[in-house]
CSV table of C-alpha atoms in Angstrom, one decimal:
chain,number,residue,atom,x,y,z
A,1,MET,CA,257.0,54.1,21.3
A,2,THR,CA,254.7,52.4,18.8
A,3,GLU,CA,253.8,48.7,18.8
A,4,ARG,CA,255.8,48.4,15.7
A,5,HIS,CA,259.1,49.1,17.5
A,6,ARG,CA,258.2,46.6,20.2
A,7,GLU,CA,258.9,43.6,18.0
A,8,ILE,CA,262.1,42.3,16.7
A,9,ILE,CA,261.7,40.1,13.7
A,10,VAL,CA,264.7,38.2,12.5
A,11,PRO,CA,265.0,35.1,10.4
A,12,GLU,CA,264.2,32.0,12.5
A,13,ARG,CA,267.7,30.7,12.3
A,14,ASP,CA,269.0,34.0,13.8
A,15,LEU,CA,266.3,34.3,16.5
A,16,LYS,CA,268.1,32.0,18.9
A,17,SER,CA,271.4,33.9,18.6
A,18,GLU,CA,269.7,37.2,18.9
A,19,LEU,CA,267.9,36.0,22.0
A,20,ARG,CA,271.2,34.6,23.4
A,21,ARG,CA,273.0,37.8,22.7
A,22,ARG,CA,270.3,39.9,24.5
A,23,THR,CA,270.1,37.4,27.4
A,24,ARG,CA,273.8,37.4,27.9
A,25,ARG,CA,274.1,41.2,27.7
A,26,ASP,CA,271.2,42.0,30.0
A,27,PHE,CA,272.0,39.4,32.6
A,28,LEU,CA,275.5,40.7,32.6
A,29,ILE,CA,274.2,44.2,33.2
A,30,ALA,CA,271.9,42.8,35.9
A,31,GLY,CA,274.8,41.1,37.6
A,32,VAL,CA,276.9,44.2,37.5
A,33,ALA,CA,274.0,46.3,38.9
A,34,ALA,CA,273.4,43.7,41.7
A,35,ALA,CA,277.1,43.6,42.6
A,36,GLY,CA,277.1,47.4,42.6
A,37,GLY,CA,274.0,47.5,44.8
A,38,ILE,CA,275.5,45.1,47.3
A,39,GLY,CA,278.8,46.9,47.2
A,40,ALA,CA,277.1,50.2,47.9
A,41,TYR,CA,275.2,48.6,50.8
A,42,GLU,CA,278.3,47.1,52.2
A,43,TRP,CA,280.1,50.4,51.9
A,44,VAL,CA,277.4,52.2,53.8
A,45,ARG,CA,277.2,49.5,56.5
A,46,HIS,CA,280.9,49.4,57.1
A,47,SER,CA,281.6,53.1,56.9
A,48,LYS,CA,283.1,54.7,59.9
A,49,ARG,CA,280.6,54.9,62.8
A,50,GLU,CA,279.4,58.1,64.3
A,51,ASP,CA,277.7,57.4,67.6
A,52,ASP,CA,277.3,53.8,66.6
A,53,VAL,CA,275.7,54.5,63.3
A,54,PRO,CA,277.6,54.3,59.9
A,55,TRP,CA,278.2,57.9,59.0
A,56,PRO,CA,276.2,57.9,55.7
A,57,GLN,CA,273.2,56.8,57.7
A,58,ARG,CA,273.9,59.3,60.4
A,59,ARG,CA,274.0,62.1,57.7
A,60,VAL,CA,270.6,61.0,56.5
A,61,LEU,CA,269.2,60.9,60.1
A,62,ASP,CA,270.5,64.5,60.5
A,63,PHE,CA,268.9,65.4,57.2
A,64,ASN,CA,265.6,63.9,58.3
A,65,ARG,CA,266.0,66.0,61.5
A,66,LYS,CA,266.4,69.2,59.6
A,67,LEU,CA,263.3,68.5,57.6
A,68,SER,CA,261.3,67.6,60.8
A,69,GLU,CA,262.6,70.7,62.6
A,70,ALA,CA,261.7,72.9,59.7
A,71,TYR,CA,258.2,71.5,59.7
A,72,LEU,CA,257.8,71.5,63.5
A,73,SER,CA,255.4,74.1,64.7
A,74,ASP,CA,253.8,75.2,68.0
A,75,SER,CA,250.5,74.6,66.3
A,76,HIS,CA,251.2,71.0,65.5
A,77,LEU,CA,250.0,69.4,68.7
A,78,MET,CA,250.0,65.8,69.9
A,79,PRO,CA,246.2,65.0,70.4
A,80,SER,CA,244.9,65.5,73.9
A,81,TYR,CA,242.6,63.1,75.7
A,82,SER,CA,240.0,63.2,78.5
A,83,ARG,CA,240.9,62.0,81.9
A,84,ASP,CA,239.0,58.7,81.5
A,85,ARG,CA,241.4,57.8,78.7
A,86,VAL,CA,244.5,57.9,80.9
A,87,GLU,CA,246.4,54.6,80.8
A,88,HIS,CA,249.0,52.9,83.0
A,89,LEU,CA,252.5,54.2,82.2
A,90,LYS,CA,255.2,51.6,82.5
A,91,PRO,CA,258.3,53.1,84.2
A,92,ASN,CA,260.8,51.9,81.6
A,93,GLY,CA,264.1,53.4,82.6
A,94,ASP,CA,265.8,54.0,85.9
A,95,ILE,CA,269.2,55.4,84.9
A,96,GLY,CA,270.2,58.2,87.2
A,97,LEU,CA,267.4,57.4,89.7
A,98,ASP,CA,269.6,56.5,92.5
A,99,PRO,CA,267.8,56.2,95.8
A,100,GLY,CA,268.8,58.1,98.9
A,101,VAL,CA,268.9,61.6,97.5
A,102,ASP,CA,267.0,64.4,99.2
A,103,LEU,CA,264.1,65.1,96.9
A,104,ARG,CA,262.5,67.6,99.2
A,105,ASN,CA,265.2,70.2,98.9
A,106,TRP,CA,265.9,69.5,95.3
A,107,ARG,CA,267.4,72.2,93.2
A,108,VAL,CA,267.8,72.5,89.5
A,109,GLN,CA,271.1,74.0,88.3
A,110,VAL,CA,270.4,76.3,85.4
A,111,SER,CA,273.3,77.4,83.3
A,112,ALA,CA,274.3,78.8,79.9
A,113,ASP,CA,277.4,78.5,77.8
A,114,ASP,CA,279.1,81.4,79.8
A,115,GLY,CA,278.4,79.9,83.2
A,116,PRO,CA,275.8,79.3,85.9
A,117,LEU,CA,272.6,81.3,85.9
A,118,VAL,CA,270.6,80.2,88.9
A,119,ASN,CA,269.8,77.3,91.2
A,120,VAL,CA,266.1,76.9,91.2
A,121,PRO,CA,264.5,75.1,94.2
A,122,VAL,CA,261.9,72.8,92.7
A,123,ALA,CA,259.3,74.2,95.1
A,124,ASP,CA,259.6,77.5,93.3
A,125,LEU,CA,258.2,76.0,90.2
A,126,GLN,CA,254.8,75.9,91.9
A,127,SER,CA,254.6,79.7,91.3
A,128,LEU,CA,254.8,79.3,87.5
A,129,PRO,CA,251.5,78.7,85.7
A,130,ARG,CA,250.6,75.1,86.1
A,131,VAL,CA,249.4,73.2,83.0
A,132,GLU,CA,247.6,69.9,82.9
A,133,MET,CA,248.2,67.8,79.9
A,134,ILE,CA,246.9,64.4,78.8
A,135,THR,CA,248.8,63.2,75.8
A,136,ARG,CA,250.2,60.0,74.3
A,137,PHE,CA,253.6,59.1,75.6
A,138,CYS,CA,255.3,57.2,72.8
A,139,CYS,CA,258.2,54.9,73.6
A,140,ILE,CA,260.8,54.4,70.9
A,141,GLU,CA,260.2,50.6,71.4
A,142,GLY,CA,256.8,51.1,69.8
A,143,TRP,CA,254.4,51.0,72.7
A,144,SER,CA,252.5,54.1,73.9
A,145,ALA,CA,250.3,55.1,76.7
A,146,VAL,CA,248.0,58.1,77.4
A,147,ALA,CA,249.7,59.9,80.2
A,148,TYR,CA,248.5,62.7,82.5
A,149,TRP,CA,251.0,65.4,83.5
A,150,GLY,CA,251.0,68.5,85.5
A,151,GLY,CA,253.6,71.3,85.7
A,152,PRO,CA,254.8,74.5,84.1
A,153,ARG,CA,255.7,74.8,80.4
A,154,PHE,CA,259.4,74.8,79.8
A,155,SER,CA,258.8,78.0,77.8
A,156,GLU,CA,257.5,79.6,81.0
A,157,PHE,CA,260.4,78.3,83.0
A,158,THR,CA,262.7,79.8,80.3
A,159,ARG,CA,260.9,83.2,80.5
A,160,ARG,CA,261.4,83.2,84.2
A,161,TYR,CA,265.0,82.0,84.5
A,162,PHE,CA,266.8,82.8,81.3
A,163,PRO,CA,268.0,86.4,81.2
A,164,ARG,CA,265.6,88.6,79.5
A,165,GLY,CA,266.9,90.3,76.3
A,166,ARG,CA,269.6,87.6,75.7
A,167,LYS,CA,269.3,85.6,72.5
A,168,LEU,CA,268.0,82.2,73.2
A,169,PRO,CA,270.6,79.5,72.2
A,170,SER,CA,269.8,76.7,69.8
A,171,TYR,CA,269.7,73.8,72.2
A,172,VAL,CA,268.9,72.7,75.7
A,173,TYR,CA,270.8,70.1,77.6
A,174,MET,CA,269.1,68.4,80.5
A,175,ALA,CA,270.7,65.8,82.8
A,176,THR,CA,270.3,64.0,86.1
A,177,VAL,CA,272.6,65.4,88.8
A,178,GLY,CA,275.4,62.9,88.2
A,179,GLU,CA,274.9,63.1,84.4
A,180,ASP,CA,274.2,59.4,84.3
A,181,TYR,CA,271.3,60.2,82.0
A,182,TYR,CA,271.2,63.2,79.7
A,183,VAL,CA,269.2,64.5,76.7
A,184,GLY,CA,269.8,67.1,74.1
A,185,LEU,CA,266.9,69.1,72.7
A,186,ASP,CA,266.5,71.5,69.9
A,187,MET,CA,265.1,74.8,71.2
A,188,LYS,CA,262.0,74.7,69.0
A,189,SER,CA,260.9,71.4,70.6
A,190,ALA,CA,261.9,72.5,74.1
A,191,MET,CA,259.7,75.7,73.7
A,192,HIS,CA,256.8,73.8,72.2
A,193,PRO,CA,253.6,74.5,74.2
A,194,GLN,CA,253.3,70.8,75.1
A,195,THR,CA,256.7,70.6,76.7
A,196,LEU,CA,256.3,70.6,80.4
A,197,LEU,CA,258.5,70.4,83.4
A,198,ALA,CA,256.2,68.0,85.2
A,199,TYR,CA,256.1,67.6,88.9
A,200,GLU,CA,252.7,65.8,88.9
A,201,GLN,CA,251.3,62.8,87.3
A,202,ASN,CA,247.7,61.7,87.5
A,203,GLY,CA,247.0,64.7,89.7
A,204,GLU,CA,249.5,63.5,92.4
A,205,PRO,CA,253.2,64.4,93.0
A,206,LEU,CA,255.5,62.4,90.7
A,207,LYS,CA,256.5,59.0,92.0
A,208,PRO,CA,260.2,58.3,92.3
A,209,GLU,CA,260.2,55.7,89.5
A,210,HIS,CA,258.6,58.3,87.2
A,211,GLY,CA,261.2,60.9,87.9
A,212,ALA,CA,260.3,62.7,91.1
A,213,PRO,CA,260.7,65.5,91.9
A,214,LEU,CA,260.8,66.9,88.4
A,215,ARG,CA,260.9,65.4,84.9
A,216,LEU,CA,260.4,66.4,81.3
A,217,ALA,CA,257.1,65.6,79.7
A,218,ILE,CA,257.7,66.3,76.0
A,219,PRO,CA,255.1,64.4,73.8
A,220,VAL,CA,256.7,65.7,70.6
A,221,LYS,CA,259.6,63.5,71.4
A,222,TYR,CA,260.0,59.8,72.0
A,223,GLY,CA,260.0,58.7,75.7
A,224,ILE,CA,263.8,58.6,75.7
A,225,LYS,CA,263.9,62.4,75.7
A,226,ASN,CA,261.4,62.6,78.6
A,227,ILE,CA,264.2,62.7,81.1
A,228,LYS,CA,263.4,61.9,84.7
A,229,ARG,CA,264.7,63.6,87.9
A,230,ILE,CA,266.2,66.7,86.2
A,231,GLY,CA,269.1,68.1,88.1
A,232,ILE,CA,270.7,70.2,85.3
A,233,VAL,CA,269.4,72.5,82.6
A,234,LYS,CA,271.8,74.1,80.3
A,235,TYR,CA,271.0,76.5,77.5
A,236,THR,CA,273.7,76.1,74.9
A,237,ASP,CA,274.6,76.7,71.3
A,238,GLU,CA,276.7,73.6,71.1
A,239,LYS,CA,274.7,70.5,70.1
A,240,PRO,CA,274.4,68.6,73.4
A,241,GLY,CA,275.2,65.0,73.9
A,242,ASP,CA,272.3,62.6,74.3
A,243,TYR,CA,272.4,59.3,76.1
A,244,TRP,CA,270.5,57.2,73.6
A,245,ALA,CA,271.8,59.0,70.5
A,246,GLU,CA,275.2,57.8,71.5
A,247,GLU,CA,273.9,54.3,71.5
A,248,GLY,CA,272.9,54.5,67.9
A,249,TYR,CA,269.5,56.2,68.0
A,250,ASP,CA,268.4,59.3,66.2
A,251,TRP,CA,269.5,62.4,68.1
A,252,PHE,CA,266.3,64.3,67.2
A,253,ALA,CA,263.9,61.5,68.1
A,254,GLY,CA,261.0,63.9,67.3
A,255,LEU,CA,257.4,62.9,66.7
B,1,MET,CA,257.3,32.7,12.5
B,2,PRO,CA,258.4,33.3,16.0
B,3,SER,CA,259.5,36.8,17.0
B,4,LEU,CA,260.9,38.6,20.0
B,5,LYS,CA,258.3,40.8,21.4
B,6,LEU,CA,259.0,43.7,23.8
B,7,LYS,CA,257.0,43.1,26.9
B,8,HIS,CA,258.5,45.1,29.7
B,9,LEU,CA,259.9,48.6,29.0
B,10,VAL,CA,263.5,49.0,30.2
B,11,ALA,CA,262.5,51.6,32.8
B,12,VAL,CA,259.9,49.4,34.3
B,13,ARG,CA,262.4,46.6,34.5
B,14,TRP,CA,264.8,48.8,36.4
B,15,PHE,CA,262.1,50.1,38.8
B,16,HIS,CA,261.0,46.5,39.4
B,17,TRP,CA,264.4,45.1,40.2
B,18,ILE,CA,265.5,48.2,42.2
B,19,ASN,CA,262.3,47.9,44.3
B,20,PHE,CA,262.9,44.3,45.2
B,21,PRO,CA,266.0,44.8,47.4
B,22,LEU,CA,264.6,48.1,48.7
B,23,LEU,CA,261.4,46.6,49.8
B,24,PHE,CA,263.3,43.7,51.3
B,25,LEU,CA,265.5,46.1,53.3
B,26,MET,CA,262.4,48.0,54.5
B,27,ILE,CA,260.8,44.8,55.6
B,28,TRP,CA,264.0,43.5,57.3
B,29,SER,CA,264.6,46.8,59.1
B,30,GLY,CA,260.9,46.9,60.0
B,31,VAL,CA,261.2,43.5,61.7
B,32,LEU,CA,264.2,44.7,63.6
B,33,ILE,CA,262.0,47.6,64.9
B,34,TYR,CA,259.0,45.5,65.4
B,35,TRP,CA,261.0,43.1,67.7
B,36,ALA,CA,261.0,45.8,70.4
B,37,TYR,CA,257.2,45.6,70.8
B,38,PRO,CA,255.9,42.5,69.1
B,39,ILE,CA,252.3,42.5,70.0
B,40,TYR,CA,250.4,41.2,67.0
B,41,SER,CA,248.9,37.7,66.6
B,42,ILE,CA,246.3,35.9,64.6
B,43,GLY,CA,244.6,33.3,66.8
B,44,PRO,CA,247.4,31.1,68.3
B,45,PHE,CA,250.0,32.3,65.8
B,46,HIS,CA,252.1,35.0,67.3
B,47,PHE,CA,254.1,37.5,65.1
B,48,PHE,CA,256.7,36.2,65.6
B,49,PRO,CA,257.6,33.0,67.4
B,50,ALA,CA,260.8,33.2,69.5
B,51,TRP,CA,262.7,30.8,67.2
B,52,PHE,CA,262.2,33.3,64.3
B,53,TYR,CA,264.0,36.1,66.1
B,54,SER,CA,266.8,33.8,67.4
B,55,ALA,CA,267.3,32.1,64.0
B,56,LEU,CA,267.7,35.4,62.2
B,57,HIS,CA,269.5,37.2,65.1
B,58,ILE,CA,266.9,39.9,65.2
B,59,ASP,CA,266.9,40.7,68.9
B,60,HIS,CA,268.2,44.0,70.4
B,61,ARG,CA,268.7,45.7,67.0
B,62,LEU,CA,266.1,48.4,67.3
B,63,ALA,CA,268.5,51.3,66.8
B,64,GLU,CA,270.1,49.6,63.8
B,65,GLY,CA,266.6,48.9,62.4
B,66,MET,CA,265.5,52.5,62.7
B,67,ALA,CA,268.7,53.9,61.2
B,68,LEU,CA,268.2,51.5,58.2
B,69,HIS,CA,264.5,52.2,57.9
B,70,PHE,CA,264.9,56.0,57.8
B,71,PHE,CA,267.7,55.8,55.4
B,72,PHE,CA,266.3,53.4,52.8
B,73,MET,CA,262.8,55.0,53.0
B,74,TRP,CA,264.0,57.7,50.8
B,75,LEU,CA,265.2,55.4,48.0
B,76,PHE,CA,262.1,53.2,48.4
B,77,VAL,CA,259.7,56.2,48.1
B,78,ALA,CA,261.7,57.8,45.3
B,79,ASN,CA,261.7,54.6,43.3
B,80,GLY,CA,258.0,54.1,43.8
B,81,ILE,CA,257.1,57.7,42.8
B,82,LEU,CA,259.3,57.5,39.7
B,83,TYR,CA,257.7,54.2,38.7
B,84,VAL,CA,254.1,55.5,39.0
B,85,ALA,CA,255.1,58.7,37.2
B,86,TYR,CA,256.7,56.7,34.4
B,87,THR,CA,253.7,54.4,34.0
B,88,ILE,CA,251.5,57.4,33.7
B,89,ILE,CA,253.8,59.3,31.2
B,90,SER,CA,254.5,56.3,29.1
B,91,GLY,CA,250.8,55.2,29.0
B,92,GLU,CA,251.8,51.8,30.4
B,93,TRP,CA,249.2,52.3,33.1
B,94,ARG,CA,246.5,51.5,30.6
B,95,MET,CA,247.7,47.9,30.6
B,96,LEU,CA,248.3,47.8,34.3
B,97,VAL,CA,245.2,49.3,35.8
B,98,PRO,CA,241.8,47.5,35.8
B,99,ARG,CA,239.7,49.6,33.6
B,100,SER,CA,236.3,48.3,34.4
B,101,LEU,CA,234.4,46.5,37.1
B,102,ALA,CA,234.4,43.4,34.9
B,103,ALA,CA,238.1,43.3,35.4
B,104,PHE,CA,237.6,42.3,39.1
B,105,ARG,CA,235.2,39.5,38.0
B,106,ASP,CA,237.8,38.4,35.4
B,107,ALA,CA,240.5,38.5,38.1
B,108,TRP,CA,238.5,36.0,40.1
B,109,TYR,CA,238.1,33.8,37.0
B,110,VAL,CA,241.9,34.0,36.4
B,111,ALA,CA,242.5,32.9,40.0
B,112,LEU,CA,240.0,30.0,39.6
B,113,HIS,CA,241.7,29.1,36.3
B,114,ASP,CA,245.1,29.1,37.8
B,115,LEU,CA,243.9,26.9,40.6
B,116,HIS,CA,242.5,24.5,38.0
B,117,LEU,CA,238.9,25.2,39.1
B,118,ARG,CA,237.8,26.7,35.9
B,119,ARG,CA,238.6,25.6,32.4
B,120,ASP,CA,238.9,28.8,30.4
B,121,ALA,CA,240.8,31.9,31.3
B,122,PRO,CA,239.2,35.2,30.4
B,123,PRO,CA,240.6,37.0,27.3
B,124,GLN,CA,243.4,39.3,28.3
B,125,GLY,CA,245.8,42.0,27.0
B,126,LYS,CA,249.4,42.2,28.1
B,127,TYR,CA,248.4,41.5,31.7
B,128,ASN,CA,245.5,39.3,32.8
B,129,ALA,CA,242.9,40.8,35.1
B,130,ALA,CA,244.4,39.2,38.2
B,131,GLN,CA,247.7,40.7,37.4
B,132,GLN,CA,246.1,44.1,36.8
B,133,VAL,CA,244.3,44.0,40.1
B,134,SER,CA,247.3,42.8,42.1
B,135,TYR,CA,249.9,45.1,40.4
B,136,THR,CA,247.6,48.0,41.0
B,137,ALA,CA,246.8,46.9,44.5
B,138,ILE,CA,250.5,46.6,45.4
B,139,VAL,CA,251.1,50.2,44.3
B,140,LEU,CA,248.2,51.4,46.4
B,141,MET,CA,249.5,49.4,49.3
B,142,GLY,CA,252.9,51.1,48.8
B,143,ALA,CA,251.2,54.5,49.1
B,144,ALA,CA,249.3,53.3,52.2
B,145,SER,CA,252.6,52.0,53.8
B,146,VAL,CA,254.2,55.4,53.2
B,147,LEU,CA,251.3,57.2,54.7
B,148,SER,CA,250.8,54.9,57.7
B,149,GLY,CA,254.6,55.0,58.2
B,150,LEU,CA,254.6,58.8,58.2
B,151,ALA,CA,251.8,58.7,60.7
B,152,ILE,CA,253.8,56.6,63.1
B,153,TYR,CA,257.0,58.5,62.4
B,154,LYS,CA,255.5,62.0,63.1
B,155,PRO,CA,252.2,61.5,65.0
B,156,ALA,CA,252.5,65.1,66.5
B,157,GLN,CA,253.4,66.9,63.3
B,158,LEU,CA,251.1,64.8,61.2
B,159,GLY,CA,248.4,64.2,63.7
B,160,TRP,CA,245.7,64.4,61.0
B,161,LEU,CA,247.3,61.5,59.2
B,162,ALA,CA,247.5,59.4,62.3
B,163,ALA,CA,243.8,60.1,62.9
B,164,LEU,CA,243.1,58.9,59.4
B,165,PHE,CA,244.4,55.5,60.4
B,166,GLY,CA,242.4,55.5,63.7
B,167,GLY,CA,245.3,57.0,65.7
B,168,TYR,CA,248.8,56.1,66.5
B,169,ARG,CA,248.1,52.4,67.3
B,170,GLY,CA,245.9,52.0,64.3
B,171,ALA,CA,248.6,53.4,62.0
B,172,ARG,CA,251.1,51.0,63.5
B,173,LEU,CA,248.8,48.1,62.9
B,174,ALA,CA,248.0,49.2,59.3
B,175,HIS,CA,251.7,49.5,58.7
B,176,PHE,CA,252.3,46.0,59.9
B,177,VAL,CA,249.3,44.4,58.1
B,178,LEU,CA,250.4,46.0,54.8
B,179,THR,CA,253.9,44.4,55.3
B,180,VAL,CA,252.3,41.0,55.8
B,181,GLY,CA,250.5,41.7,52.6
B,182,TYR,CA,253.8,42.2,50.7
B,183,VAL,CA,255.1,38.9,52.0
B,184,LEU,CA,251.9,37.2,50.8
B,185,PHE,CA,252.1,39.0,47.5
B,186,PHE,CA,255.8,37.9,47.2
B,187,VAL,CA,254.9,34.2,47.8
B,188,VAL,CA,252.2,34.2,45.2
B,189,HIS,CA,254.2,36.3,42.8
B,190,VAL,CA,257.2,34.0,42.9
B,191,ALA,CA,255.1,30.9,42.6
B,192,GLN,CA,253.4,32.3,39.5
B,193,VAL,CA,256.7,33.3,38.0
B,194,ALA,CA,258.0,29.8,38.6
B,195,LEU,CA,254.9,28.3,37.0
B,196,ALA,CA,255.0,30.7,34.0
B,197,GLY,CA,258.5,29.5,33.2
B,198,TRP,CA,261.8,30.8,31.9
B,199,ASN,CA,260.6,32.7,28.9
B,200,ASN,CA,258.4,34.8,31.1
B,201,PHE,CA,261.1,35.4,33.8
B,202,ARG,CA,263.7,36.2,31.2
B,203,GLY,CA,261.3,38.7,29.8
B,204,MET,CA,261.5,40.7,33.1
B,205,VAL,CA,265.2,40.9,32.7
B,206,ILE,CA,265.8,41.4,28.9
B,207,GLY,CA,262.4,42.9,28.2
B,208,TYR,CA,261.6,40.5,25.3
B,209,GLU,CA,259.7,37.3,25.1
B,210,ILE,CA,259.5,34.8,22.3
B,211,GLU,CA,256.2,35.0,20.6
B,212,ASP,CA,254.6,33.1,17.8
B,213,HIS,CA,252.6,35.5,15.9
B,214,PRO,CA,252.6,34.8,12.2
B,215,ALA,CA,250.0,37.4,11.1
B,216,LEU,CA,251.7,40.3,12.9
B,217,ALA,CA,255.1,39.2,11.9
B,218,ALA,CA,254.1,39.4,8.2
B,219,GLU,CA,252.8,43.0,8.4
B,220,THR,CA,255.4,44.6,10.6
B,221,ARG,CA,258.8,43.6,9.4
B,222,VAL,CA,261.1,45.5,11.5
B,223,SER,CA,264.5,44.0,11.6
B,224,GLN,CA,267.3,45.0,13.8
């Protein structure tokens, strides 16, 4: 576009009407566009809710999840820290941590879609290679703390207890014994090298408020997925339910 | 003889007015998210005082804020990228970007002039130097917001990006400070528009401003 076309020259007596014509037209377009925008927004916000999120937004969260999952890699690691960087970790949630259960003889019920696989005494996990990991624990609320975990990788656990030669399903479901708290995980995140079944924190056995005797330490997910006091592990091809996703949060919640 | 002069290209006007509600929604949903861990303050001023949350009913809406933020981020980013691409392709960037170090000095003079602390404003093209600096800065801030946002969003997958902002906490702080920057920009921008008057504001909607320019009018007689 040349400068020449950027100027409209009309006789002075017509200038006002030309200006008025353009003003009327363009403000009308602006008004219609604004109404359309507000209408679209209202439509999105009042759409039928799926797990407490209007479905168009839920679709976008799922799309974001697909992108994140495609990019997720075992070589993309949460940074590790030295021991002197470990911080106090606030025990934020206590759902499913009812007192008065026998933590010493704790067993994890492992199953797949076609039925139970094995009940693993938590003491048996000591025989799996123990990994120590000092990583940032990120709460979905926005705070974070450098946490120090010890325990086997979930991938080792799977190698040991999921039948060899069978195709690994797409998801893992983990829950407290009464299923008061439960999380759904994509298999890629579950098998990530930084995903631990932690029985230790700060070099000591897990404290009850932090999920004794066994919890998930999964720094590639928000804290809401780091389920405490795991009683149930299920390998499944059906997308599992998730406590906080049902309250309107992103199901993937990956970092 | 007065004429109507095209000031803002139609695409630029659309980008601008689409950005306005999108940025508003990003800030609004950002505040819904920030509420869950509101730690920043400057001296005695806390971001934000309790009355702010209660007056605007911001409390306990973290999930809603996240679902909005990660929905509208796509539109906000797409609009921003298209705007930048368009200013490059159309050549409009030449008028928007400060082209020399002198522009920064001139921007300071413009600010002093606007504050009535300096008599003359430096000579300018379509945009004065202060506009060039701030309209370019706001685009760079947008890019920094997207990058710091990505760093908080995926600190494991994009660990290098978080490191660039001094880690996860640094990225969150940068993301917040940039947002405060938009609010300050908005306040000054709206004040300037109010002072500049109706002809200028209307120009951002219809594209044209009335201009008295007899010499040019005589040589380029393009009627419509």
